[in-house]
Structure formats: structure tokens, C-alpha cells
XYZ file of C-alpha atoms in Angstrom:
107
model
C 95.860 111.406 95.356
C 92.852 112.084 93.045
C 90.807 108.536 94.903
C 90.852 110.703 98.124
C 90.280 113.867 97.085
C 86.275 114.413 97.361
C 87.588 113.792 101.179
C 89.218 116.683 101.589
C 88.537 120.347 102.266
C 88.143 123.142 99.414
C 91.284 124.687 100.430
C 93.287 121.858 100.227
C 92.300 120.769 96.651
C 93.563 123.754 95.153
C 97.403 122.688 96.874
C 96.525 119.220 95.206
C 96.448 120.827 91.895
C 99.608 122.572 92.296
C 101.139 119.153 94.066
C 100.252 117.417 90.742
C 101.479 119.421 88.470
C 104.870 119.558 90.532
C 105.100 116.154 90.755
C 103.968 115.841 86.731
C 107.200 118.023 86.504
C 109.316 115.077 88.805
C 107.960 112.787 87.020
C 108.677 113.597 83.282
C 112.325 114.555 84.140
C 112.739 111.022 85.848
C 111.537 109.250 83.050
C 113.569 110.808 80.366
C 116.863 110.432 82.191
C 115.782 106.977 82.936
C 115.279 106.433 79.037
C 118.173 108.654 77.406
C 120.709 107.372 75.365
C 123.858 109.110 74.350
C 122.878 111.816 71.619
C 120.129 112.429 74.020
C 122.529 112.865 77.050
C 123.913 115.687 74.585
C 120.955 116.982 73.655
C 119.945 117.575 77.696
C 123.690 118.736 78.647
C 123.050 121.744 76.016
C 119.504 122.297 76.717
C 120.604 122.911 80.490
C 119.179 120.221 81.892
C 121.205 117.217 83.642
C 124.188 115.963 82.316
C 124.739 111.899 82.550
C 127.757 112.658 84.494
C 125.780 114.755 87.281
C 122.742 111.514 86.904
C 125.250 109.149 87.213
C 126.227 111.064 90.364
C 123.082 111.045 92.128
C 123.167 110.598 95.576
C 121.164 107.270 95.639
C 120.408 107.800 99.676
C 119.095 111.275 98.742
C 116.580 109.709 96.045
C 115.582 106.567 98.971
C 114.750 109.482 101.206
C 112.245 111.348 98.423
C 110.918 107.809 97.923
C 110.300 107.287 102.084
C 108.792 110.915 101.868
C 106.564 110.171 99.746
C 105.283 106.832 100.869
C 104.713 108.614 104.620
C 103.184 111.996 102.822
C 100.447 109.423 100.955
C 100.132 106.751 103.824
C 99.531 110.575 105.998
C 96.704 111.501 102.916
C 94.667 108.388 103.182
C 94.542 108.509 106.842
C 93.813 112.189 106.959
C 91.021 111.652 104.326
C 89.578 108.859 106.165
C 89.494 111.524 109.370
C 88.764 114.444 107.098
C 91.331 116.113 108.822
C 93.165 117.138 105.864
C 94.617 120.864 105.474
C 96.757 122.979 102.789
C 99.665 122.813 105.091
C 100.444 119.329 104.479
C 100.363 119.897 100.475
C 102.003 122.496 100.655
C 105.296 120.910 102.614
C 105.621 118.276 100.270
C 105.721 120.762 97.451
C 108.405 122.137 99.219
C 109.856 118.472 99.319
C 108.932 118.123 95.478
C 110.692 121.259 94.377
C 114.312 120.077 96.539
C 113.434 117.258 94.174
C 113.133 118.954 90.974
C 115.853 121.240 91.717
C 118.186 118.329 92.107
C 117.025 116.768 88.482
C 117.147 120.356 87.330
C 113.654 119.584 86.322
């Protein structure tokens, strides 16, 4: 996001810093499930955070379907940059889409 940035309108940078941050969040949640072992499974299951059972029970079309979103919402960016036709609107629906997300990792 950051490569197009200088492309788009004042308004809309401030939803890219609030994007990033939610997708930060996305991020860090998907990597340490994707690294945990067991005593760290535990550690997440009493912390509140995603059991491996409820992982392991991921609906793997749900997570294909963040993945499409997100290759249209940045295909979308760099041709909206290129236009400068760029508003907060757009940011601010795929936070929407990035907070289903973290909800679902209980991020």
C-alpha cells in the first residue's frame, strides 16, 4: 500500500493508517497460529484467543475469499492511484472486511 500512497488524497491516507494497523493485527494472529505448537495452543486457549480445535476448523473457502478480497481491494488501489481517483470509502470497506477477518481469528 505504502508504494502508492503519495498518489492518493489526504483523506484517504489517514484510512491507510488505520487499514495497516488492522491488517498488522491479521497479520500477527496468522502467523502465530501458523507457528504454535502444543503448550502454545494452551497458552492461546487460556489467553482467549483461538483454540487449535476452532483453527483446525477454519472454514478454508472463507479464508480463499479474504485472500480474493484482498488481491481485488489492491489490484482496485494501484489502478485508483494511477487515476488518482482514490477515496476513504474504499479503505474504509476493507477495514470492514479486515475486522470479519480478525473477528474470525479472534485477533
Amino acid at each position: 500500500l505504502n508504494k502508492w500512497s503519495d498518489s492518493f488524497p489526504d483523506e484517504a491516507k489517514d484510512e491507510l493508517v488505520l487499514l495497516q494497523q488492522d491488517q498488522s493485527t491479521s497479520i500477527k494472529a496468522l502467523a502465530e497460529m501458523l507457528t504454535n505448537n502444543g503448550s502454545e495452543w494452551i497458552e492461546s486457549m487460556l489467553a482467549g484467543k483461538m483454540t487449535f480445535k476452532e483453527f483446525s476448523g477454519l472454514n478454508r473457502f472463507r479464508i480463499r475469499e479474504y485472500s480474493s478480497i484482498y488481491a481485488k481491494f489492491n489490484l482496485d488501489l494501484r489502478v485508483s492511484a494511477a487515476a488518482h481517483t482514490l477515496d476513504r470509502n474504499r479503505f474504509q470497506m476493507m477495514r470492514a472486511t479486515v475486522g470479519e477477518l480478525n473477528k474470525m481469528l479472534k485477533a
